[in-house]
Coordinates of C-alpha atoms and ligand atoms in Angstrom, one line a residue:
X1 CA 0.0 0.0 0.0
X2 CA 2.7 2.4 -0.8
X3 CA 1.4 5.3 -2.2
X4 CA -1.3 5.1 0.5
X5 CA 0.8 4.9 3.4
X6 CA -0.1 6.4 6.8
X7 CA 2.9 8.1 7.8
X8 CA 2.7 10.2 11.1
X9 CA 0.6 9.2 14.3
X10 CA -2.7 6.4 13.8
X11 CA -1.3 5.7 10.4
X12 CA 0.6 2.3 10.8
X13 CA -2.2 1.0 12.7
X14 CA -4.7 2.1 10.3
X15 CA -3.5 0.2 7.7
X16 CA -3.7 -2.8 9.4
X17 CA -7.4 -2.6 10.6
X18 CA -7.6 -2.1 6.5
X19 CA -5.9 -5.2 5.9
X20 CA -8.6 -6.8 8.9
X21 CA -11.8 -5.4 8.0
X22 CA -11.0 -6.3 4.5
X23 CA -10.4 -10.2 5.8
X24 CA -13.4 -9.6 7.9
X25 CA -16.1 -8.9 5.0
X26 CA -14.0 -10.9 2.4
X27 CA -14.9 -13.9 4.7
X28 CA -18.7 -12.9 5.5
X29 CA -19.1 -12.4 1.3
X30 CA -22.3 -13.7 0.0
X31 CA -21.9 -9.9 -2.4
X32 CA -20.0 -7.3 -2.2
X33 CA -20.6 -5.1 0.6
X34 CA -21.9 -1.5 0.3
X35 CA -21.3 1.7 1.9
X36 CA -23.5 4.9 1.8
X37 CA -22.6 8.1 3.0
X38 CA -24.5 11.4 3.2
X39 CA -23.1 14.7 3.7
X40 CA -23.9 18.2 5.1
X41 CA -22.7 21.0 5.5
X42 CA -19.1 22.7 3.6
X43 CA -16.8 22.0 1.6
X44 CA -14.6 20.8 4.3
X45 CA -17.1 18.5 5.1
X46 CA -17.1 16.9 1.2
X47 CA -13.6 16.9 1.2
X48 CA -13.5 14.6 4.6
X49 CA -16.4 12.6 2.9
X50 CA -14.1 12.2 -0.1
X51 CA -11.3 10.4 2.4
X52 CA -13.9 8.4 4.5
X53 CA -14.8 6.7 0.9
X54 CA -11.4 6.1 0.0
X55 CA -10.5 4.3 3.2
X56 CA -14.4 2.6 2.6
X57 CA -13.1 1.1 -0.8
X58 CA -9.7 0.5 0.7
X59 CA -11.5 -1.9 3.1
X60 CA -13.6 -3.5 0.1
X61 CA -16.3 -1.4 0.3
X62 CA -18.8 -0.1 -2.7
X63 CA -19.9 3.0 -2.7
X64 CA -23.9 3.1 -3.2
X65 CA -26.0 6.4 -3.2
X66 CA -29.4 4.6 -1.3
X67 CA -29.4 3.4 2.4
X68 CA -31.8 0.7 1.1
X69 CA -29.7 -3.1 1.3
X70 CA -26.2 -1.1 2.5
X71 CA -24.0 -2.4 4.8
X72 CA -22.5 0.7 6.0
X73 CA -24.4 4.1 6.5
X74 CA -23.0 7.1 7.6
X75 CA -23.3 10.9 8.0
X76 CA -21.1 13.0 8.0
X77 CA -22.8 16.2 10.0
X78 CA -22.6 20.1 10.0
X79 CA -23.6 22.5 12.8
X80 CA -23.4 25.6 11.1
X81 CA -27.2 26.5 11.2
X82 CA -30.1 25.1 13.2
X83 CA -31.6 23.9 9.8
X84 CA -28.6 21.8 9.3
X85 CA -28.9 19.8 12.4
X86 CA -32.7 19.5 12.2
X87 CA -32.8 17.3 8.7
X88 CA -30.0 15.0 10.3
X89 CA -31.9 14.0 13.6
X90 CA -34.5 13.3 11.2
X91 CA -32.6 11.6 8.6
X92 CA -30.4 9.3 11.0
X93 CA -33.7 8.8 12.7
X94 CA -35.3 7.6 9.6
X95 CA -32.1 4.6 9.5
X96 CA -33.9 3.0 12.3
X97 CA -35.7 0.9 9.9
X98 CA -32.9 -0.2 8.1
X99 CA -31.1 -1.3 11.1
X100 CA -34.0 -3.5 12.1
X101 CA -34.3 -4.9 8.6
X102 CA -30.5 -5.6 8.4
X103 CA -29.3 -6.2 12.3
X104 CA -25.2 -6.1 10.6
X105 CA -26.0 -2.6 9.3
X106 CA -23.5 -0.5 10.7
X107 CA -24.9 2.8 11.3
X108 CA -22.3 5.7 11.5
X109 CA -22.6 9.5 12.3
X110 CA -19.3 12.2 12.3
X111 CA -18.6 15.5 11.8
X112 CA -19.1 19.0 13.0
X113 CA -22.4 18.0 14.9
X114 CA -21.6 15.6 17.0
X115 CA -18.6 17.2 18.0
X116 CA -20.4 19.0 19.9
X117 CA -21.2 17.0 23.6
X118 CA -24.9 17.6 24.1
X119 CA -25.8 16.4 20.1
X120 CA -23.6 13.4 21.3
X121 CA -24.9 12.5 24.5
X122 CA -28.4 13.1 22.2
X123 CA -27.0 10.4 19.9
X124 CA -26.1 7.4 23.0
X125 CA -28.9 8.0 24.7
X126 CA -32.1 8.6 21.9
X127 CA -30.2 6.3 19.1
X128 CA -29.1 3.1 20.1
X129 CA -29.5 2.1 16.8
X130 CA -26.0 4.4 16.1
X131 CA -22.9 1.8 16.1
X132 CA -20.1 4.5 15.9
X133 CA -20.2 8.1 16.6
X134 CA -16.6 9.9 15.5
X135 CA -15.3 13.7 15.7
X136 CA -13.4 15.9 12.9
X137 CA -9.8 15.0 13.9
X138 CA -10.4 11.5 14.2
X139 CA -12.1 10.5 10.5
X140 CA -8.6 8.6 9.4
X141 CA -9.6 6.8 12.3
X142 CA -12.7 5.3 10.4
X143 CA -11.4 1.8 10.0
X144 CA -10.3 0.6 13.4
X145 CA -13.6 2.2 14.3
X146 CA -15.3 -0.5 12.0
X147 CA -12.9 -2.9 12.8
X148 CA -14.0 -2.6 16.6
X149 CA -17.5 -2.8 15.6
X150 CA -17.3 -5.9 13.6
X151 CA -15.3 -7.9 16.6
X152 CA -18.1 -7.7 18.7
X153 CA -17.7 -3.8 20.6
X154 CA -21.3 -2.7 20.8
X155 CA -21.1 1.1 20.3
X156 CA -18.1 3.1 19.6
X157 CA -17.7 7.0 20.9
X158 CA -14.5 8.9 19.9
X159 CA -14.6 12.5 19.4
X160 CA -10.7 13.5 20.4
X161 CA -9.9 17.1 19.9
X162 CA -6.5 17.4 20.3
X163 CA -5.2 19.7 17.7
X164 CA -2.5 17.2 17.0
X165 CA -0.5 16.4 14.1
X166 CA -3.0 16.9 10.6
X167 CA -3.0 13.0 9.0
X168 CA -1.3 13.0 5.9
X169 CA -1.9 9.9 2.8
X170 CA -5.2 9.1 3.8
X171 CA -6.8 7.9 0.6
X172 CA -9.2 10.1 -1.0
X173 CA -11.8 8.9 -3.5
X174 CA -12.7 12.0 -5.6
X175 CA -16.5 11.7 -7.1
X176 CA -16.5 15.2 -7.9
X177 CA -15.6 14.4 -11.8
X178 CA -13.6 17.2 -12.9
X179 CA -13.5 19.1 -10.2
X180 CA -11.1 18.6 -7.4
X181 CA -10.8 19.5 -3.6
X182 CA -7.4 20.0 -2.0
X183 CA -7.6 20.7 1.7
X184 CA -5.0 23.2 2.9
X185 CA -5.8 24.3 6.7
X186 CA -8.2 22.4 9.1
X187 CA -9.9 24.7 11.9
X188 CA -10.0 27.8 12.9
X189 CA -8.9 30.1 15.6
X190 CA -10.9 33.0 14.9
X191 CA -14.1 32.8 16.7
X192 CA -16.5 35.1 15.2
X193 CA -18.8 35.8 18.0
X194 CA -21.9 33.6 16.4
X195 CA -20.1 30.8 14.8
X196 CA -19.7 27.3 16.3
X197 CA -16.8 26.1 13.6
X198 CA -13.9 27.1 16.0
X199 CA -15.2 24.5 18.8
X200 CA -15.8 21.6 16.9
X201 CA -12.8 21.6 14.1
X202 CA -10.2 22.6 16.9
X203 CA -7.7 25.0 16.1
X204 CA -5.9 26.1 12.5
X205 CA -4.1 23.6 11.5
X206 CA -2.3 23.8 7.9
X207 CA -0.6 21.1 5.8
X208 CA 2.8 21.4 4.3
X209 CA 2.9 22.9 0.8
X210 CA 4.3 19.5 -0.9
X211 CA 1.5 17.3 0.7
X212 CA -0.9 20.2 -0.9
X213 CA 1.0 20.3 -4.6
X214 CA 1.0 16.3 -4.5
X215 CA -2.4 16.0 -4.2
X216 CA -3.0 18.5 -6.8
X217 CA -0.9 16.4 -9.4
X218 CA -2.7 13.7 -7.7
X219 CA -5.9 15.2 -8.7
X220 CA -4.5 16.5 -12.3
X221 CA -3.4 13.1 -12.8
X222 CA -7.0 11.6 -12.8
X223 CA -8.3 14.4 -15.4
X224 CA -9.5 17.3 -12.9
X225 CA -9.8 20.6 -14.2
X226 CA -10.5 22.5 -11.5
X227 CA -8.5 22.5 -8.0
X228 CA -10.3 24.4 -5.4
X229 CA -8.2 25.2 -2.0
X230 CA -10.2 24.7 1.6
X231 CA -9.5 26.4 3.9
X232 CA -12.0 28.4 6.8
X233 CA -9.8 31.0 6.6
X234 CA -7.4 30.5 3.8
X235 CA -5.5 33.3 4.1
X236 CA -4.0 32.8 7.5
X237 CA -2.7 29.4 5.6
X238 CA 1.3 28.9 6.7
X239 CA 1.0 29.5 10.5
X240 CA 2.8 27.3 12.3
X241 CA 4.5 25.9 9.9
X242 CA 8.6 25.7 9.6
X243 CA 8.6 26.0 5.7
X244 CA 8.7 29.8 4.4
X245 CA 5.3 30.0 3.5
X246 CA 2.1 32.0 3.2
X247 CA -1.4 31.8 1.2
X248 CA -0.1 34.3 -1.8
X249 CA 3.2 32.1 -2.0
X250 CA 1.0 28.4 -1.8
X251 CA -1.0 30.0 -4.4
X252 CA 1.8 30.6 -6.9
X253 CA 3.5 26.6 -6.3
X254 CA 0.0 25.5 -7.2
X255 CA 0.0 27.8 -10.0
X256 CA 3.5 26.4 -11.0
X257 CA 2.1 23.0 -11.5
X258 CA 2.1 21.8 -14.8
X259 CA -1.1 21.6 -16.5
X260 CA -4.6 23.3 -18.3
X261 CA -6.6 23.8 -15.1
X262 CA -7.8 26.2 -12.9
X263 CA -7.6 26.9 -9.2
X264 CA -10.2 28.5 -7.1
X265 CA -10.3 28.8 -3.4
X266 CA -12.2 28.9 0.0
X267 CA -12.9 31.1 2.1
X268 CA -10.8 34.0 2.5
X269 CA -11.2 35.7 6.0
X270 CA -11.5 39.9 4.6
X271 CA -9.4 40.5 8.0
X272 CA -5.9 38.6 6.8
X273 CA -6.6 39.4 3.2
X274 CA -3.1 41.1 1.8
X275 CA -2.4 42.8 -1.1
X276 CA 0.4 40.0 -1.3
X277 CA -2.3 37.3 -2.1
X278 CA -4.2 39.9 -4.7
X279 CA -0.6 40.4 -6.4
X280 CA -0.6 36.5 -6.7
X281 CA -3.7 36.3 -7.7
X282 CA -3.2 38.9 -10.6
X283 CA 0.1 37.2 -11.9
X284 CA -1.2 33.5 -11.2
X285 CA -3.0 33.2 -14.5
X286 CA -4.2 29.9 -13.3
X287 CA -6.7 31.3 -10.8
X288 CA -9.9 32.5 -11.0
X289 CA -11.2 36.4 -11.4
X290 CA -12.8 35.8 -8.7
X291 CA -12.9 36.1 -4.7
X292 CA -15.4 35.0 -2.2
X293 CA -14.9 37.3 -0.1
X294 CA -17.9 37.2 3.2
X295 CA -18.4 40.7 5.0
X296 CA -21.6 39.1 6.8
X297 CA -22.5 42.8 8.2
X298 CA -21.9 46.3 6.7
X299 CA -22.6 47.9 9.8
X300 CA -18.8 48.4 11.4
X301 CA -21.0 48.3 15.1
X302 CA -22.0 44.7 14.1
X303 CA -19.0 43.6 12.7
X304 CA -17.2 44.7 15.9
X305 CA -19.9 42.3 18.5
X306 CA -19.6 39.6 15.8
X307 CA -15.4 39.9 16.9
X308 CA -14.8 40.2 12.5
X309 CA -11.6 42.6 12.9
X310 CA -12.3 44.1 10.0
X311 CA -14.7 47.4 8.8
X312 CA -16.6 48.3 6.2
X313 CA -14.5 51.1 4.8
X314 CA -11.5 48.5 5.0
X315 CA -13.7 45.5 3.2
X316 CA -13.6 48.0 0.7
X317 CA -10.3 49.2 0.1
X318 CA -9.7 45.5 -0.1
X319 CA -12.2 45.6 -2.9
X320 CA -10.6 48.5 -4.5
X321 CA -7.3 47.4 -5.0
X322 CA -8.0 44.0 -6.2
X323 CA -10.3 45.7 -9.0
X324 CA -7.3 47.6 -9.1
X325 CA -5.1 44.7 -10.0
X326 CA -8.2 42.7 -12.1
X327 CA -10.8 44.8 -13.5
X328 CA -12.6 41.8 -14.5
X329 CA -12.4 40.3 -11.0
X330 CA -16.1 39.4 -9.3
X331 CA -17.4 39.0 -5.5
X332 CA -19.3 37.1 -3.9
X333 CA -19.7 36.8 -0.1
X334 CA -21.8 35.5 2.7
X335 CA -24.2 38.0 4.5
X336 CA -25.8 37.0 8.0
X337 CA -29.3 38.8 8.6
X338 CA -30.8 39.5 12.3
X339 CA -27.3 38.9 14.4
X340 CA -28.2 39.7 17.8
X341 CA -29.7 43.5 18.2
X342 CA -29.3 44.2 14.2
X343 CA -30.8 47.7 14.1
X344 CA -32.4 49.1 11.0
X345 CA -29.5 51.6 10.3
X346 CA -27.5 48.4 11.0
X347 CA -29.5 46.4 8.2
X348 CA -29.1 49.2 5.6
X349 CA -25.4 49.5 5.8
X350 CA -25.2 45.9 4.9
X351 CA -27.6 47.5 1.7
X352 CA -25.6 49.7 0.7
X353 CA -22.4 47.6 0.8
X354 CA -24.2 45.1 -1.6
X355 CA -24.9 48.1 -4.0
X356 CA -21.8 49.7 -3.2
X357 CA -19.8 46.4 -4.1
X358 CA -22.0 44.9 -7.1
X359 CA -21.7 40.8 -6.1
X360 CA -22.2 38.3 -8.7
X361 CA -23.6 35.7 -6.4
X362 CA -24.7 36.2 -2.7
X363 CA -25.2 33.6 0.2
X364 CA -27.5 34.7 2.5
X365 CA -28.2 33.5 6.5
X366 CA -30.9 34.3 8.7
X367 CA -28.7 34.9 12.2
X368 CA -29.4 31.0 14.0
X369 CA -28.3 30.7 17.6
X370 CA -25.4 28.5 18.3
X371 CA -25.1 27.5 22.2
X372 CA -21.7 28.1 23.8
X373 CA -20.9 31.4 21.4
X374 CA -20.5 34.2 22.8
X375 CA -23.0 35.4 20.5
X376 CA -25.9 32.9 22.0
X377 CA -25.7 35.1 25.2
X378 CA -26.3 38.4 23.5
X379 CA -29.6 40.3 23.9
X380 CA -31.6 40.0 21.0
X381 CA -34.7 42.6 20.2
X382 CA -35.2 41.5 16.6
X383 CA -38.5 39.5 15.8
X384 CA -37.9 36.3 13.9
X385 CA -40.5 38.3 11.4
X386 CA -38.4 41.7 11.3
X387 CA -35.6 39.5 10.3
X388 CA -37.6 37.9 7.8
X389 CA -38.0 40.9 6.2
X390 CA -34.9 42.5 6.0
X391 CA -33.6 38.9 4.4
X392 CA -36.2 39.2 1.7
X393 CA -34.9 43.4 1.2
X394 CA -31.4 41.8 0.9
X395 CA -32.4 39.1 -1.5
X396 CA -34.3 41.9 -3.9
X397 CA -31.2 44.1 -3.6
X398 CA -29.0 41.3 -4.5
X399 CA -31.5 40.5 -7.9
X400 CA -31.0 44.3 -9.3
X401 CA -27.1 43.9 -8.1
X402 CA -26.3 40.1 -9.8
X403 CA -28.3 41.6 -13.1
X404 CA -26.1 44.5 -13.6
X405 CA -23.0 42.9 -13.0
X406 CA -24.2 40.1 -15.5
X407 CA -25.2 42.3 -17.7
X408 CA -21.9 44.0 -18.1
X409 CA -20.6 40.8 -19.2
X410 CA -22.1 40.9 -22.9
X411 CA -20.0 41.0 -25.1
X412 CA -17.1 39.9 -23.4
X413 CA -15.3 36.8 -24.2
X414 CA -15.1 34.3 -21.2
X415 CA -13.1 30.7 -20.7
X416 CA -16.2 28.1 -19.2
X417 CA -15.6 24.5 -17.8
X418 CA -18.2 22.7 -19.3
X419 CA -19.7 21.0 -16.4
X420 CA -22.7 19.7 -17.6
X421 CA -25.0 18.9 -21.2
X422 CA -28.5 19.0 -21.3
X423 CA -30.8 19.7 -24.7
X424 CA -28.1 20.8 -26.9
X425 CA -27.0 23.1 -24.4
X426 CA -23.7 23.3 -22.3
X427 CA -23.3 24.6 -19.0
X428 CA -20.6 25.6 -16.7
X429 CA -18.8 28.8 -14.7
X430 CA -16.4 31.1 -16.5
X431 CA -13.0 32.1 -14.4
X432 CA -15.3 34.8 -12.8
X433 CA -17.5 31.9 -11.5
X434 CA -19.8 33.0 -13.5
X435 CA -22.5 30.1 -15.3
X436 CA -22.2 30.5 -18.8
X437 CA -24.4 28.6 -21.4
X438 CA -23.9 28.2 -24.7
X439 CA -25.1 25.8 -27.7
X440 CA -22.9 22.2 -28.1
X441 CA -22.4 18.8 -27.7
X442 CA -21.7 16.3 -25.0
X443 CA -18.1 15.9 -26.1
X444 CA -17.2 19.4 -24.3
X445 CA -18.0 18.0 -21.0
X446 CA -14.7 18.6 -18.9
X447 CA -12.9 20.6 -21.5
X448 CA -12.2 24.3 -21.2
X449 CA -13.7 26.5 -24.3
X450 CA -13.6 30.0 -25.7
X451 CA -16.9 31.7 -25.5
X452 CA -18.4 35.3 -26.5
X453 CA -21.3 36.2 -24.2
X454 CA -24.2 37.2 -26.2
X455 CA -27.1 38.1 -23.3
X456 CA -27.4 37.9 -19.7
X457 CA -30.6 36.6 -17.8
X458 CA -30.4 34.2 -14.6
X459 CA -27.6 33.3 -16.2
X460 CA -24.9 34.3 -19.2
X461 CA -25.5 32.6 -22.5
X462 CA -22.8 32.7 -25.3
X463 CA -21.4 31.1 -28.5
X464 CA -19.0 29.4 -28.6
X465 CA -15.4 30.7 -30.2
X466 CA -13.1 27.7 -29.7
X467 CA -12.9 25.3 -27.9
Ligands
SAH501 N1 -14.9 30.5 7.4 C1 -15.8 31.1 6.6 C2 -17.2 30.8 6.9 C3 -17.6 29.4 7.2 S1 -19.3 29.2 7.7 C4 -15.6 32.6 6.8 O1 -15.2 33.1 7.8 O2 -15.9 33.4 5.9 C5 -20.1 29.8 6.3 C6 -21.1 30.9 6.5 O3 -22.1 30.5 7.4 C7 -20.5 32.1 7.2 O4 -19.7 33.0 6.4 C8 -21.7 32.8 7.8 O5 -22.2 33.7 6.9 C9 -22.6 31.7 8.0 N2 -22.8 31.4 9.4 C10 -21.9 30.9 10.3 N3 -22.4 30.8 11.5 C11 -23.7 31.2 11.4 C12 -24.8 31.4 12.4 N4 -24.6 31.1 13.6 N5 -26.0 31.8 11.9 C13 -26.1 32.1 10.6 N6 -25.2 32.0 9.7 C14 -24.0 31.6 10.1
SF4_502 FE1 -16.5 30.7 11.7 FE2 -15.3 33.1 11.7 FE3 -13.9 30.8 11.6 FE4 -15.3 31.6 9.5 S1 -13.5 32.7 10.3 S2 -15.2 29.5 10.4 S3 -17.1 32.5 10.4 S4 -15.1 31.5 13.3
F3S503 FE1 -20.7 22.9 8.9 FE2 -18.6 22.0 10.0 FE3 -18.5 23.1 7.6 S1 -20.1 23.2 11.0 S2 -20.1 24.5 7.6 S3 -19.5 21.2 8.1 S4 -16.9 23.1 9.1

């Protein structure tokens, strides 16, 4: 198993729970055992998904997409929102039926959300149905967990948070086609007042720039086209490391790999973004025009309680001098509506930074109360139904914004990833992230091609120039 060796702690021993499972199931086989597993939440949270079903096919798993006849079920969980922990006490509750149909079912749940001891406890005590429960610096771990399981221990609870050394050669099983995700940091140490990420991914973390530039050859190797970089906070990439690196000088070794792709990445905290990384981003011809760049409030009083470090006037000289670099370049960001005491004027500075900016794409979040923030304990005057407002305001702003800016793209000629075909038409995002449209065939699918865009609705639509 050479080029999927565990080097570094857990890793030896992993391989040989691998080589036991395997045994384990090879033994049991009346057909191939399947796996299914569900995901929530980030990027970060497909990109762990993507290495749980590498080490699932290491161990002789198949990967299925139902629950219905699998052998293994898991989800993989995320705490961001409320929302996103309501639909998985539902959905694991829902596996109940499975388990009693298939008694061997192993029934899994990890991630952000049971990292977090009270949805934990929730899970022993209400769901004895769930075999393994696992944390987010542990998933490498997944099969001595298994391996446990299957010798007879009835439940298995580890959710260590130790911050320790990042595991490096866990397999990865990439199902995103063309498009590739490359981890760079794990955590985050920055703990905006309202957000629970800091307390169940530990603190930042970042990989060495060769394990980061092998797995984009890796990736390139298998045909990806697009690399995107994940990081919570990309730009404070490099701490803690004893190589002589930062984000802007990761950026241009990834650049400096050989090959026709493209690189985007996420997210970039406004607060550690230097005009080092824009000056890489202009020269790196490789990487997007564009930056997801999340302000989440306009109001400099609200940015300050939600502990952002950064102001307004600053998010914009950020935005200033990469147009200034890029004129092309596009934003997009993430936008929380309702934090704890909004006020109106509050609300309408976050306006007026949408029109100010002009973002091609906006993600918008009604404010959802995570327990053990500081944020939970704030006073909060805003009605559930004032907030609902303002997030429909923001949502008509964005419309009038995202038409503009898309309508300054007529005209303009624009490289697309073909990502998908459908009725003669091809679809995919342009190096401003942009989805473009245009007339073709199948063929185009995972190629790059030249297009001219002719008129902008929902979306661009072009002809194609070359391909
Ligand atoms: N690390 C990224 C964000 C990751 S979470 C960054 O700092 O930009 C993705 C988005 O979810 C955040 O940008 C924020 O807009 C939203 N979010 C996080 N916690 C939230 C909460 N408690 N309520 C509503 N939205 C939240
Ligand atoms: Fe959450 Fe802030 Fe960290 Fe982003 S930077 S993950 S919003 S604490
Ligand atoms: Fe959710 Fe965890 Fe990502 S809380 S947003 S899956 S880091």
């Amino acid at each position: 198993m050479n080029s999927n060796v565990f080097d570094g702690r857990d890793y030896s021993s992993q391989s040989v729970y691998i080589k036991h499972v395997a045994e384990i199931l090879e033994g049991r086989k009346a057909q191939v055992p399947k796996a299914c597993v569900t995901t929530y939440g980030c990027q970060q949270n497909v990109s762990d998904s993507q290495h749980i079903k590498g080490l699932l096919i290491k161990m002789g798993y198949e990967l299925t997409d139902s629950p219905e006849g699998a052998d293994f079920i898991l989800f993989n969980t995320c705490a961001v929102r409320e929302h996103a922990e309501d639909r998985v006490w539902g959905n694991v509750g829902a596996m109940k039926k499975f388990k009693e149909k298939k008694p061997s079912l192993i029934l899994a749940v990890c991630g952000c959300m049971v990292q977090q001891k009270k949805n934990a406890e929730r899970f022993l005590k209400s769901y004895p149905y769930v075999d393994i429960i696992f944390g987010t610096q542990v998933t490498h771990r997944l099969p001595e967990f298994i391996y446990r399981r299957l010798s007879g221990e009835r439940r298995i609870c580890e959710l260590t948070l130790d911050n320790g050394d990042i595991a490096e050669g866990v397999p990865f099983y990439n199902d995103g086609g063309f498009k590739g995700f490359v981890p760079i940091m794990y955590g985050c140490d920055n703990f905006c007042s309202y957000c629970i990420v800091p307390y169940v991914r530990g603190r930042e973390r970042s990989r060495n720039s060769a394990a980061v530039t092998e797995d984009v050859k890796k990736l390139l190797a298998e045909g990806v086209k697009e690399i995107m970089l994940l990081g919570q906070n990309v730009n404070s990439y490099g701490k803690g490391l004893s190589e002589d690196i930062n984000f802007a000088k990761l950026l241009r070794a990834v650049n400096a790999v050989p090959g026709d792709f493209r690189i985007r990445f996420m997210t970039s905290n406004p607060k550690d973004c230097t005009e080092e990384l824009l000056d890489s981003m202009r020269d790196c011809k490789k990487v997007e025009r564009h930056l997801h760049l999340p302000f989440q409030s306009g109001s400099d009083a609200v940015l300050s309680r939600m502990n952002r470090k950064y102001t307004a006037a600053s998010y914009l000289e950020i935005i200033s001098a990469a147009r200034e670099r890029m004129p092309d370049i596009t934003f997009t960001s993430d936008i929380i509506v309702g934090f704890p005491d909004e006020s109106e004027e509050d609300f309408e500075k976050t306006l007026e930074l949408v029109r100010t900016v002009g973002f091609s794409a906006l993600f918008t979040f009604i404010y959802s109360k995570r327990d053990g923030t500081p944020a939970a304990a704030m006073p909060d005057g805003v009605t559930r139904q004032q907030k609902g407002v303002r997030f429909d305001r923001l949502l008509r702003t964005q419309e009038e914004m995202a038409k503009r800016v898309l309508g300054g793209m007529v005209g303009k000629n624009v490289r697309v990833l073909c990502e998908e075909y459908s009725a003669g038409f091809v679809y995919g995002k342009d190096e401003h992230a942009l989805n473009v449209k245009f007339a073709g065939d199948e063929s185009l699918i995972g190629c790059f091609a030249d297009v001219t865009v002719k008129s902008a609705g929902d979306i661009l639509t072009g002809e194609m120039i070359k391909k």
